[in-house]
mmCIF file of C-alpha atoms in Angstrom:
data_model
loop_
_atom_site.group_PDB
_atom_site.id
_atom_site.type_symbol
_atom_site.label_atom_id
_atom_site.label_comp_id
_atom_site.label_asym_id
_atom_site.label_seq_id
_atom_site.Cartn_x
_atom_site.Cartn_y
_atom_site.Cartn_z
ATOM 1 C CA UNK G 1 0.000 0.000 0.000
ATOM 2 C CA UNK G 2 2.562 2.247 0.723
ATOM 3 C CA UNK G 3 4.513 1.575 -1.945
ATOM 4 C CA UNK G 4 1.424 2.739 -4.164
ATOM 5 C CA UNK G 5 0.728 5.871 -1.713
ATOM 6 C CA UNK G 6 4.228 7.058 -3.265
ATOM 7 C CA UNK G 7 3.367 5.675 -6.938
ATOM 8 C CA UNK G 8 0.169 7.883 -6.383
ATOM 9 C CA UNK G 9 2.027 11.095 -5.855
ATOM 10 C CA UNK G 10 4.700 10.338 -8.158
ATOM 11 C CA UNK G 11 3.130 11.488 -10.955
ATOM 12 C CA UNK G 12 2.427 15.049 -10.135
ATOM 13 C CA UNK G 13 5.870 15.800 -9.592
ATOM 14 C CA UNK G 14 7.399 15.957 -12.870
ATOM 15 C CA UNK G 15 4.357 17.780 -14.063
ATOM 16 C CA UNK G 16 4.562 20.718 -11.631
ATOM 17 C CA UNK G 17 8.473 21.350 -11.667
ATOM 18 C CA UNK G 18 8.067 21.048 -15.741
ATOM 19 C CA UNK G 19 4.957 23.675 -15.614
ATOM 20 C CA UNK G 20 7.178 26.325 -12.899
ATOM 21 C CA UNK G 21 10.130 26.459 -14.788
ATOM 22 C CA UNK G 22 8.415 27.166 -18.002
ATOM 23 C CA UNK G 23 6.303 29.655 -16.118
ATOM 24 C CA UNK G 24 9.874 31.010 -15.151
ATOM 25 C CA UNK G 25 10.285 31.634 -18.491
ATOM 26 C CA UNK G 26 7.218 32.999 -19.866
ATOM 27 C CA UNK G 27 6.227 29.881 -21.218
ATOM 28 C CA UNK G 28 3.013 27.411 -20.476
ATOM 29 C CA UNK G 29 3.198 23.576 -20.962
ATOM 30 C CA UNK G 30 2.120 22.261 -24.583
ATOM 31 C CA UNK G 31 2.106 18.151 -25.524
ATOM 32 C CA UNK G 32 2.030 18.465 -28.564
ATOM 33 C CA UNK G 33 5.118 21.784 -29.138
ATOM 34 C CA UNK G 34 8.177 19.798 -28.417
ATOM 35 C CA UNK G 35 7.298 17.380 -31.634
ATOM 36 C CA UNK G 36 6.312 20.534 -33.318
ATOM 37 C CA UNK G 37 9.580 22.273 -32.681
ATOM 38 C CA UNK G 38 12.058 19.422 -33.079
ATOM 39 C CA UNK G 39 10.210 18.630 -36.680
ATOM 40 C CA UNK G 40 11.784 22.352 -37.032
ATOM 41 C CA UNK G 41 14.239 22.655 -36.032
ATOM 42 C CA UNK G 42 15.326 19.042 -37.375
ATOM 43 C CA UNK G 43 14.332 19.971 -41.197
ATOM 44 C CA UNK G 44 12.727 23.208 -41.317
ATOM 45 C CA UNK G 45 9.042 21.675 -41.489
ATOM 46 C CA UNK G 46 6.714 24.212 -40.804
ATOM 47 C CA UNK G 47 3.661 22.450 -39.285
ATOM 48 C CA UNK G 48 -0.094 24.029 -40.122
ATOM 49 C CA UNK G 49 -0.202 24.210 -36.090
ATOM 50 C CA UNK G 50 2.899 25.335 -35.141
ATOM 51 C CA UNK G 51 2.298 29.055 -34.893
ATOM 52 C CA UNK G 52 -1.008 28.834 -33.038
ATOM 53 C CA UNK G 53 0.940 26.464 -30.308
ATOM 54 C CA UNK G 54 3.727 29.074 -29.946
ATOM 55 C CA UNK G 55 0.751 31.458 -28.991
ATOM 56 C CA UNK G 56 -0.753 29.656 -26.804
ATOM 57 C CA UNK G 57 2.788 28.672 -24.763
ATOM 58 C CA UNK G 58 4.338 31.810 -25.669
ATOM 59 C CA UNK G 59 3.775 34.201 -22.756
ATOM 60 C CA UNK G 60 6.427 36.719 -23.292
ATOM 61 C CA UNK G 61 7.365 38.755 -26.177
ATOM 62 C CA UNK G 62 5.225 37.540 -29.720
ATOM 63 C CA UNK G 63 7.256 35.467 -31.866
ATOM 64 C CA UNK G 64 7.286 37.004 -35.401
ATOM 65 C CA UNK G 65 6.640 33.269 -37.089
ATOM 66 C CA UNK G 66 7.806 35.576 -40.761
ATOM 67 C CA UNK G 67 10.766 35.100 -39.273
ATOM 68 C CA UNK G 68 12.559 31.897 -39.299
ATOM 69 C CA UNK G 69 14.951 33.110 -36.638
ATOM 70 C CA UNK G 70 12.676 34.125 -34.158
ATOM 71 C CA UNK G 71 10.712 30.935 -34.913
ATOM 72 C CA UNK G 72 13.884 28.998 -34.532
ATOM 73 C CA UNK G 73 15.267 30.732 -31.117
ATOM 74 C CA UNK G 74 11.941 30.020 -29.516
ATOM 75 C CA UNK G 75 12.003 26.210 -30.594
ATOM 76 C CA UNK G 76 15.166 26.092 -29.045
ATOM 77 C CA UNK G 77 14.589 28.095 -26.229
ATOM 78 C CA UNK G 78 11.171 26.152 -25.401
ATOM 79 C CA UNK G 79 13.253 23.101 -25.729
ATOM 80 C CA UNK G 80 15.759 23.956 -23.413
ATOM 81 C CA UNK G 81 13.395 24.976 -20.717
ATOM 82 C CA UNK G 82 11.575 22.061 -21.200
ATOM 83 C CA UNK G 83 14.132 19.642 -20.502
ATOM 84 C CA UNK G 84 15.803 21.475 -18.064
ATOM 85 C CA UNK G 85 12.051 21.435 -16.293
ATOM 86 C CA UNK G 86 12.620 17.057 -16.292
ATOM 87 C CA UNK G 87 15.686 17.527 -15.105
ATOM 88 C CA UNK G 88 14.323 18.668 -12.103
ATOM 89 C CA UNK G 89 11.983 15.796 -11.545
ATOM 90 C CA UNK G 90 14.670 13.677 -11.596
ATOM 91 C CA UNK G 91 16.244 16.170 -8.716
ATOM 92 C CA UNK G 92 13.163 15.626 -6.619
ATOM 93 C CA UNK G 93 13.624 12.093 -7.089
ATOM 94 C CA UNK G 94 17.614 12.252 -5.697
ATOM 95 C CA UNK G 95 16.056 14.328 -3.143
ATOM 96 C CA UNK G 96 12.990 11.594 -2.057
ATOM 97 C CA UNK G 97 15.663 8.819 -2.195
ATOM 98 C CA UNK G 98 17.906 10.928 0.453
ATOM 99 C CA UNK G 99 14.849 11.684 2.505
ATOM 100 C CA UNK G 100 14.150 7.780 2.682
ATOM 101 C CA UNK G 101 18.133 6.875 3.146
ATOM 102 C CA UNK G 102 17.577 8.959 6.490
ATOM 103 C CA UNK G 103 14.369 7.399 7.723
ATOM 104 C CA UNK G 104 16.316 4.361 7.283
ATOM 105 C CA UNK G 105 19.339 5.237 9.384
ATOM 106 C CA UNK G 106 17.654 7.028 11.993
ATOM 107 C CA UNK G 107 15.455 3.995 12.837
ATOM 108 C CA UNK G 108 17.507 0.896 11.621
ATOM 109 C CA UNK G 109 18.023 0.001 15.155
ATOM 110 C CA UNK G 110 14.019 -0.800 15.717
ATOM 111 C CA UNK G 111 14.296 -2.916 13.010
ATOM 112 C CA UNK G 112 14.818 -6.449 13.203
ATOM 113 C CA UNK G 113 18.278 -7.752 12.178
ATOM 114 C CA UNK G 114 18.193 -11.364 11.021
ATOM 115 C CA UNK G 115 22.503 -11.709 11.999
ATOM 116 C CA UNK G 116 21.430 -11.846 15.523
ATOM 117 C CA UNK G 117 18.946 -14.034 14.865
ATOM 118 C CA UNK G 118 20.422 -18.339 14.380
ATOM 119 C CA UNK G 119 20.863 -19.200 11.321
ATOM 120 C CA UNK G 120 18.134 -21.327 10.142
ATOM 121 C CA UNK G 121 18.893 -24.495 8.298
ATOM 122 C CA UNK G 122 19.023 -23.995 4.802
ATOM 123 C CA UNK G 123 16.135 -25.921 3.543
ATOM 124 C CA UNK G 124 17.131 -28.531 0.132
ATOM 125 C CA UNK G 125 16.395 -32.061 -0.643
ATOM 126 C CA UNK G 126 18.791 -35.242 0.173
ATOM 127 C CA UNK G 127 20.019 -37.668 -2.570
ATOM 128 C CA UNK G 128 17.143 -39.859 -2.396
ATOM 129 C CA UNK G 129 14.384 -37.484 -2.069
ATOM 130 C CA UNK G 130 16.030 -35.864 -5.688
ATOM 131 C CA UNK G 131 16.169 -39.184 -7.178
ATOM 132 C CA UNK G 132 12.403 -40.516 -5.857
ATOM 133 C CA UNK G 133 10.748 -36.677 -6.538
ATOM 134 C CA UNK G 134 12.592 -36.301 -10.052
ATOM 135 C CA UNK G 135 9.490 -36.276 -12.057
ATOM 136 C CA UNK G 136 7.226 -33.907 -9.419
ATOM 137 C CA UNK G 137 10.243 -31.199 -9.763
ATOM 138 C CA UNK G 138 10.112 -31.591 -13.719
ATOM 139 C CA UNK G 139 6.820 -30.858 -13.142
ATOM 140 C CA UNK G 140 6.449 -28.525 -10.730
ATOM 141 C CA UNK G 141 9.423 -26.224 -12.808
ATOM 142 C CA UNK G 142 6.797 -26.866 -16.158
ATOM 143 C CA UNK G 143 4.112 -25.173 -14.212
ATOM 144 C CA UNK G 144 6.137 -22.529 -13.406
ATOM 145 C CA UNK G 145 7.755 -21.572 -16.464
ATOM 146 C CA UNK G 146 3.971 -22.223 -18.070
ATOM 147 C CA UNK G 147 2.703 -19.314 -15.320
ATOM 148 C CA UNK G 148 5.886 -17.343 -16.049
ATOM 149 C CA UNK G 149 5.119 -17.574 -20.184
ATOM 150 C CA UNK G 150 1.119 -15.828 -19.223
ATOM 151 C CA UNK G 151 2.800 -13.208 -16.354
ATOM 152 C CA UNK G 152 5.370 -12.153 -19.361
ATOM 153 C CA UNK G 153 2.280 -10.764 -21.697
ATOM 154 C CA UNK G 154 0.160 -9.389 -18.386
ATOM 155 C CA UNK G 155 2.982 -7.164 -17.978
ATOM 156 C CA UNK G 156 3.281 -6.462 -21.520
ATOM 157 C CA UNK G 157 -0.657 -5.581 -22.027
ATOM 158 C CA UNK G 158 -0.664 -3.912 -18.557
ATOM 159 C CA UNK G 159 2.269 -1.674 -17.975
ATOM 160 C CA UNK G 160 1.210 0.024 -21.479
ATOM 161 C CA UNK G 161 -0.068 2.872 -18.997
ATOM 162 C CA UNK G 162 3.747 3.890 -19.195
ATOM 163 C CA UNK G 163 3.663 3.987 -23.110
ATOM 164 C CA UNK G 164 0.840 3.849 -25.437
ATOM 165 C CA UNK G 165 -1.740 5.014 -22.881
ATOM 166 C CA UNK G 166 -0.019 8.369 -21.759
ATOM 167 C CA UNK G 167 0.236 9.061 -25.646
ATOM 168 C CA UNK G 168 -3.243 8.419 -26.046
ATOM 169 C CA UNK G 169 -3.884 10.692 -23.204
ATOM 170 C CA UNK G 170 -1.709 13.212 -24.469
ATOM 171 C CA UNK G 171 -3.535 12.912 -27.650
ATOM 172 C CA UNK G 172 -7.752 11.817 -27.800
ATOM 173 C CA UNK G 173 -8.212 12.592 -23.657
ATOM 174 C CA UNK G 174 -9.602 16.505 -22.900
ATOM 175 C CA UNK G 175 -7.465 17.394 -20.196
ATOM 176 C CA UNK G 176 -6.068 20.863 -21.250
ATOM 177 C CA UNK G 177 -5.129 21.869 -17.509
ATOM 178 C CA UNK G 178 -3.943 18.165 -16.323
ATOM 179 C CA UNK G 179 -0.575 16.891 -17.694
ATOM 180 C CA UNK G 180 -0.853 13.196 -19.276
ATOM 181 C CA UNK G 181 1.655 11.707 -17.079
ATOM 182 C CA UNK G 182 -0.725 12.731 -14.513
ATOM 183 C CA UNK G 183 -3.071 9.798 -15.346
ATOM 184 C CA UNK G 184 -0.385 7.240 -14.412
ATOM 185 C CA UNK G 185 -1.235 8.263 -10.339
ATOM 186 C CA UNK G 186 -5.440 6.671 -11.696
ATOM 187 C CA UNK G 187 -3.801 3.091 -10.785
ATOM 188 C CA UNK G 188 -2.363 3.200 -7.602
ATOM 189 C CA UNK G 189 -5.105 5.347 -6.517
ATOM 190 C CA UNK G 190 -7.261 1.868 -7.977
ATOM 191 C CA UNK G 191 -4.729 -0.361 -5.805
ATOM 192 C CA UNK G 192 -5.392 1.594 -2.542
ATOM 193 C CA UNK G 193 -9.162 1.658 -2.778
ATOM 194 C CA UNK G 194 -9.707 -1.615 -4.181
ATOM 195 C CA UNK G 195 -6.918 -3.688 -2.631
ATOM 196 C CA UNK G 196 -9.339 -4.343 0.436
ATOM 197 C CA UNK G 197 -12.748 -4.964 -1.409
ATOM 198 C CA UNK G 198 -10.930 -7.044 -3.654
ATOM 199 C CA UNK G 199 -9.228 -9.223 -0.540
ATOM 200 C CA UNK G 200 -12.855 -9.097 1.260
ATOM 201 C CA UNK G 201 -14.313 -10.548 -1.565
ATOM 202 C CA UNK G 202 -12.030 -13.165 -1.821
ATOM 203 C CA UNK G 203 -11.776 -13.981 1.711
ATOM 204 C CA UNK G 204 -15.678 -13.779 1.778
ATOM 205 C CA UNK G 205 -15.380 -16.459 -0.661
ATOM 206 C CA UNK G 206 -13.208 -18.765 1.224
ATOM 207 C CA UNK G 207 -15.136 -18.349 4.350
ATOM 208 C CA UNK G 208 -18.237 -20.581 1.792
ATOM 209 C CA UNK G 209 -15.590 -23.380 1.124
ATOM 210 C CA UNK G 210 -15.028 -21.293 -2.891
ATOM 211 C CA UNK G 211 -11.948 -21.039 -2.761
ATOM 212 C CA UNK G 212 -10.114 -19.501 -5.690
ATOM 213 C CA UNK G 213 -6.655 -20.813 -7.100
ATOM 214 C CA UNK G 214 -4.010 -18.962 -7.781
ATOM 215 C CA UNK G 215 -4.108 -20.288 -11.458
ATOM 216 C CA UNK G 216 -7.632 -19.553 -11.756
ATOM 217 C CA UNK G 217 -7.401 -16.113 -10.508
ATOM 218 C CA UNK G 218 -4.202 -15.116 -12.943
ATOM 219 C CA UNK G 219 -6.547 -16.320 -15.734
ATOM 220 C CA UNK G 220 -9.563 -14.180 -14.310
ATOM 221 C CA UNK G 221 -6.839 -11.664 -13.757
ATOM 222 C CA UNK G 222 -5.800 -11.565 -17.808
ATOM 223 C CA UNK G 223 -9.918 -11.948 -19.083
ATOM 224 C CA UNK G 224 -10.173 -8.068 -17.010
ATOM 225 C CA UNK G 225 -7.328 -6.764 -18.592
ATOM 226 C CA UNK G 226 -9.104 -7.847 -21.609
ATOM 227 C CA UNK G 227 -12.014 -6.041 -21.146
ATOM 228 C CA UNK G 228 -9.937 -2.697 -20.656
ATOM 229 C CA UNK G 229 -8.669 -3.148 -24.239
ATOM 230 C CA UNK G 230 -12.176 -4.620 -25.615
ATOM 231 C CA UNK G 231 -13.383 -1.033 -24.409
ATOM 232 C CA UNK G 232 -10.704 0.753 -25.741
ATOM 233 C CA UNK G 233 -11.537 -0.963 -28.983
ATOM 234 C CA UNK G 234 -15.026 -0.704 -29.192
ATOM 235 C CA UNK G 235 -14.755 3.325 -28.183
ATOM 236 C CA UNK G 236 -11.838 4.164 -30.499
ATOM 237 C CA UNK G 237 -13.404 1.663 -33.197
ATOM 238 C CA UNK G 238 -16.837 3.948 -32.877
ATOM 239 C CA UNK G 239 -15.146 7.350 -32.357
ATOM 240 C CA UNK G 240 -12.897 6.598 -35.682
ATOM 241 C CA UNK G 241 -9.733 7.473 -34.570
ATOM 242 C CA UNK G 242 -6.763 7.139 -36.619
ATOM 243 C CA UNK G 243 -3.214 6.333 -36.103
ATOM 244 C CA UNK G 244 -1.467 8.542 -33.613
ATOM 245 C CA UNK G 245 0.623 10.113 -35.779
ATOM 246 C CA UNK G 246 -1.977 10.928 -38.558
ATOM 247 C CA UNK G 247 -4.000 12.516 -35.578
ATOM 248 C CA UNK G 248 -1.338 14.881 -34.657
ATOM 249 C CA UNK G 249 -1.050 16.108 -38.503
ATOM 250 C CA UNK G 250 -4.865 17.246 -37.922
ATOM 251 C CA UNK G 251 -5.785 20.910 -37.315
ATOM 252 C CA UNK G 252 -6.360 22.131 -34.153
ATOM 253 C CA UNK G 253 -10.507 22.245 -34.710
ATOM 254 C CA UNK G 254 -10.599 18.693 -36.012
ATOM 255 C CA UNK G 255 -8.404 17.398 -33.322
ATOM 256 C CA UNK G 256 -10.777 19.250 -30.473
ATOM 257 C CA UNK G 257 -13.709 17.922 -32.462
ATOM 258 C CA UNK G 258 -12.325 13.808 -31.641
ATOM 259 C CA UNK G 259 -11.201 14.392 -28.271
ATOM 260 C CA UNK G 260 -12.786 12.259 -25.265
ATOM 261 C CA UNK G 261 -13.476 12.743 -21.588
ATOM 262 C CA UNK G 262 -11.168 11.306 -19.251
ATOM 263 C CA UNK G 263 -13.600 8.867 -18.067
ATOM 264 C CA UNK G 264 -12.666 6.951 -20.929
ATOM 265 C CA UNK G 265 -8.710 6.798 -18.882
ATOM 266 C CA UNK G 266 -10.136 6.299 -15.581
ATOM 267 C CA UNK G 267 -12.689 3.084 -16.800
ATOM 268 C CA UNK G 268 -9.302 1.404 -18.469
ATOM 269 C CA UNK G 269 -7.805 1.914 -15.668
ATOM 270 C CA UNK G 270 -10.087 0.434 -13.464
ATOM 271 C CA UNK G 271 -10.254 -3.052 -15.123
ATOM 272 C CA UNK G 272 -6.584 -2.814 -15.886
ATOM 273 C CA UNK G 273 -5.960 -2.297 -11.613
ATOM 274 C CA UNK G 274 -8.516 -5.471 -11.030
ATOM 275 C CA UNK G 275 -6.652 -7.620 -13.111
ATOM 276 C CA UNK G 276 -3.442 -6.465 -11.709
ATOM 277 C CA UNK G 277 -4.528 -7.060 -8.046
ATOM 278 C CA UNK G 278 -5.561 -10.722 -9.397
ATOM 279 C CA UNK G 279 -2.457 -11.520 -10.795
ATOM 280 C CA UNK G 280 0.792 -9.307 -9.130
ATOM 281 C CA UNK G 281 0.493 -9.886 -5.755
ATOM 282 C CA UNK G 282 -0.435 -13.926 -6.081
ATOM 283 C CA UNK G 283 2.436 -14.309 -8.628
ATOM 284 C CA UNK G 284 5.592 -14.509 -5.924
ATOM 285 C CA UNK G 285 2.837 -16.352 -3.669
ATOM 286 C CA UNK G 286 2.424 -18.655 -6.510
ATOM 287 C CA UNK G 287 5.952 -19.290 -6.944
ATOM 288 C CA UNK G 288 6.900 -19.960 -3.009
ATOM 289 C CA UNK G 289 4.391 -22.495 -3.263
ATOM 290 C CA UNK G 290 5.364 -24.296 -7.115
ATOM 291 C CA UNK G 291 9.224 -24.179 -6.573
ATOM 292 C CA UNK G 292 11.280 -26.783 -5.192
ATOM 293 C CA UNK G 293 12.453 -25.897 -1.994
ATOM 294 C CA UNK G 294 16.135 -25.850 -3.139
ATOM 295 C CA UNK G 295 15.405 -23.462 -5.785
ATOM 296 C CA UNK G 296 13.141 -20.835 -4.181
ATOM 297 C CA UNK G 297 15.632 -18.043 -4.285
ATOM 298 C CA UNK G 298 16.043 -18.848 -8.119
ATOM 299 C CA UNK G 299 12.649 -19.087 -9.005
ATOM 300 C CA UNK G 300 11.545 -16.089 -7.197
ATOM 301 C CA UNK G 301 14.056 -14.523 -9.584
ATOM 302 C CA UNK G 302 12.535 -16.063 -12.606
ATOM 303 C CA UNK G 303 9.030 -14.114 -11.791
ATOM 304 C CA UNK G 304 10.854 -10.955 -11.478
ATOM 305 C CA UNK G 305 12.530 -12.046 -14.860
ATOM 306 C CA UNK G 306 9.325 -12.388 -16.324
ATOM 307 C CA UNK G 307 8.507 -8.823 -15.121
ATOM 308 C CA UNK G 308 11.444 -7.401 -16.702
ATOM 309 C CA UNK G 309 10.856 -9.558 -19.908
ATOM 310 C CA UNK G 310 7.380 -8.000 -20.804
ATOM 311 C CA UNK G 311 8.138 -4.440 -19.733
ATOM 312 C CA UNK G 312 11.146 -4.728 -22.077
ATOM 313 C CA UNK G 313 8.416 -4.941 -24.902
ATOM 314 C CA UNK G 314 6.305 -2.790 -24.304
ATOM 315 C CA UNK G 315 7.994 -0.636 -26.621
ATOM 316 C CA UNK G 316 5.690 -2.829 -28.985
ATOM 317 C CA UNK G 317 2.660 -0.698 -28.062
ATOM 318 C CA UNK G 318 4.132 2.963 -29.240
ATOM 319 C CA UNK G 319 5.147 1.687 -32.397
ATOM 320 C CA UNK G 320 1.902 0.188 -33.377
ATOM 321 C CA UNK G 321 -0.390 2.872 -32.200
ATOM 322 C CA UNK G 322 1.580 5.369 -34.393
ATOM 323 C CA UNK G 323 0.705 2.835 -37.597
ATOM 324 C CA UNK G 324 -2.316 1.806 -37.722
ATOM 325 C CA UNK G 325 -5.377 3.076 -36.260
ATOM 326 C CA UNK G 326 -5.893 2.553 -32.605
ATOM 327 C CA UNK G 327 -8.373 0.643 -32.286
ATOM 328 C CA UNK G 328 -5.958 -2.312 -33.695
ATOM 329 C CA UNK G 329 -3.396 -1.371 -31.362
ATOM 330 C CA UNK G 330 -5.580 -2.054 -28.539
ATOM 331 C CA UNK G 331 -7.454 -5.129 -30.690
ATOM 332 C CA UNK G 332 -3.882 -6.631 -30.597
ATOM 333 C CA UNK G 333 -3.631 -6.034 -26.567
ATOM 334 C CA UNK G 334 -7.197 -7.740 -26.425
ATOM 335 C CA UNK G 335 -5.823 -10.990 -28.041
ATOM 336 C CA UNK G 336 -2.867 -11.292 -26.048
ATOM 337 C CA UNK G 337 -5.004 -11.153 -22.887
ATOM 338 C CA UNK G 338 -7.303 -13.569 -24.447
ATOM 339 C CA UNK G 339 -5.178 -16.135 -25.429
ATOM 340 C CA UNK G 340 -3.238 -16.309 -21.988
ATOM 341 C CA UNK G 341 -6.303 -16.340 -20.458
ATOM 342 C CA UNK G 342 -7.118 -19.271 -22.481
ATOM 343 C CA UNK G 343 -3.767 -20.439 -22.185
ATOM 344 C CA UNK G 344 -4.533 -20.447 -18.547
ATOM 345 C CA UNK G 345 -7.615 -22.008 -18.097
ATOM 346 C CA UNK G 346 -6.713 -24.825 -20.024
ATOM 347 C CA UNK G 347 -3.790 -25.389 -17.880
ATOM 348 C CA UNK G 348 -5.669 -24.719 -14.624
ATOM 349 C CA UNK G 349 -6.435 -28.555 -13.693
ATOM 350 C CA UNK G 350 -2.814 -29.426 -14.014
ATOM 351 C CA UNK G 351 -1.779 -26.196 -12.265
ATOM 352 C CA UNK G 352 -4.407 -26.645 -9.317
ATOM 353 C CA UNK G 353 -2.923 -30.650 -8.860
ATOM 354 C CA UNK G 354 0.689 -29.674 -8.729
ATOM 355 C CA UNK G 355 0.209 -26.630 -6.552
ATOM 356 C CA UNK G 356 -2.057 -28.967 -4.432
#
C-alpha cells in the first residue's frame, strides 16, 4: 500500500516542476510543441499548427513566425526549458531517495536484524528425495515456467499505462489543464481503494468453502485486462480514430472535435488495476508455493525475470499505435489477454494438482 501511496504522488511531480520552470520563463506547458519544434528545427518543417501552439505557450514577447529566426530561437529556447524542467523531476527524485536513506538510518536500530537471529537451516532435498521426486520437480518447474510464459504478456498488455496510454492521453483525452503523465497516479489510486474490497471478496469467498486458485485467478486476472482493451476498442473503433501520428497532422478544430473525456482513462484503468490485483500480488505467492524448496531463491528470480521480460516490450505498443489506427493497437492487446487467459484455463487442472 505504501509503496502505491508514493506511486500515487509520483506522478504530479514531474508535471509541476516542468509547468514552474516554463512559467519562469514565460512559457506554459504544450504536448504536442516539443514534436512541433524538433520537426523544425530538425528539417525546417513548418507544421499548419505550429504558430497557433507558440501562442498559446508563448507568454512573453510575440514570436514574429515571418521570421525563421525568431521561430527557430523560440524552438530552441522552449526546448531547453523544457528539458531542463525534467531535469528537475529527476532532482526531486535524488532528493525523495535521500529523505528515505535517512528514515532508514535514523530507525535501523528498531528494526529487526536477522545476523542476531540463528541461522536457520538452509532448507534442500537429500540424494534420495532428488532421485524418488525427479518427475514432481520436472513438473512442478513446467508449471512454473507455463505461469511465467502468461505473467510475461500481463505485464506487456498492462504496464502500457507507461507507453501507449499516456500518448493516447496526451492525444484523444480533454485534459487541457492536467498533464498526461498525470493519469499514471489513476492506478495506484485503484490499488489503494480496491486492494481491500478485492481481498474481502475473496476472503468472503473462502469463508463458503469457494476457494479460488491462484491459477484460476491469474486467468480471471488476464480476461479483465481484456475487457480494458475490448473497451478501448469498441470506443476508439466507434469514435474513428486514426493512427497517432496521422492525428497529430490534424488541425487544431478537427483534433478538439475527436477528443474524449477522461472517463474513458479512468474506466481502463479500473479493469486494468482489477486484473493487476488478481495476478501481481499472487504471482511470488504462486511461486513460493510451485518451486522446489532448493530453488526458491532462483525461481523467485525467474518471476521478477518475467517482469522485466514483458516491460522490455512494451515498446511494442508505441510503435503500433503510431501505424495503424488505434483501435488495432488495442485489438492486438485484447488478443494477447485472451489467449493467456485461455492459455490459462486450459492449464488450470494441471496447475491446481501440482500446486495442491
Amino acid at each position: 500500500v505504501f509503496i502505491n501511496i508514493g506511486g500515487l504522488l509520483a506522478p504530479f511531480v514531474a508535471p509541476l516542476l516542468r509547468s514552474w520552470w516554463l512559467k519562469v520563463h514565460n512559457m506554459l506547458y504544450n504536448a504536442q510543441l516539443p514534436a512541433l519544434c524538433h520537426k523544425y528545427l530538425n528539417d525546417g518543417t513548418v507544421d499548419p499548427n505550429l504558430a497557433g501552439l507558440i501562442a498559446k505557450a508563448n507568454t512573453g514577447a510575440a514570436v514574429d513566425m515571418a521570421d525563421p529566426s525568431a521561430v527557430s530561437a523560440f524552438c530552441t529556447s522552449y526546448l531547453d526549458v523544457f528539458n531542463t524542467g525534467i531535469h528537475y523531476s529527476f532532482i526531486a527524485s535524488v532528493a525523495a531517495m535521500m529523505i528515505s536513506l535517512v528514515i532508514f538510518s535514523l530507525c535501523r536500530k528498531k528494526f529487526p536484524n536477522p545476523a542476531k537471529k540463528e541461522a536457520a537451516a538452509v532448507q534442500g532435498y537429500t540424494a534420495e528425495e532428488k532421485a524418488s521426486m525427479a518427475k514432481e520437480i520436472k513438473q512442478r518447474m513446467a508449471a512454473l515456467f507455463a505461469v511465467l510464459g502468461v505473467a510475461v504478456f500481463f505485464w506487456l498488455s498492462f504496464h502500457q499505462n507507461g507507453q501507449s496510454l499516456s500518448v493516447f492521453a496526451r492525444d484523444f483525452i480533454r485534459t487541457e489543464s492536467i498533464a498526461p503523465e498525470i493519469w499514471q497516479a489513476v492506478n495506484p489510486f485503484f490499488v489503494i481503494v480496491l486492494t481491500p474490497i478485492i481481498m474481502a471478496i475473496f476472503s468472503a469467498l473462502a469463508g463458503k468453502g469457494k476457494v479460488i486458485s491462484t491459477p484460476r485467478k491469474i486467468a480471471i486476472g488476464m480476461g479483465i485486462a481484456g475487457c480494458a482493451y475490448l473497451f478501448l476498442t469498441i470506443f476508439s473503433a466507434s469514435m474513428g480514430y486514426p493512427s497517432g501520428t496521422e492525428f497529430r497532422a490534424l488541425d487544431d478544430s478537427t483534433r478538439s472535435s475527436m477528443l474524449a473525456g477522461p472517463w474513458v482513462l479512468i474506466v481502463t484503468y479500473f479493469f486494468l488495476t482489477v486484473a493487476e490485483l488478481f495476478i501481481s500480488p499472487l504471482g511470488l505467492s504462486f511461486v513460493s508455493k510451485v518451486a522446489p524448496k532448493n530453488l526458491q531463491g532462483l525461481c523467485q528470480g525467474l518471476w521478477l525475470g518475467a517482469t522485466a521480460l514483458g516491460n522490455l516490450m512494451i515498446w511494442i505498443g508505441p510503435v503500433m499505435y503510431n501505424a495503424w489506427p488505434i483501435q488495432y493497437c488495442w485489438l492486438v492487446f485484447l488478443v494477447i489477454c485472451v489467449i493467456s487467459m485461455g492459455v490459462m484455463l486450459g492449464m488450470v487442472k494441471w496447475l491446481e494438482k501440482v500446486t495442491g
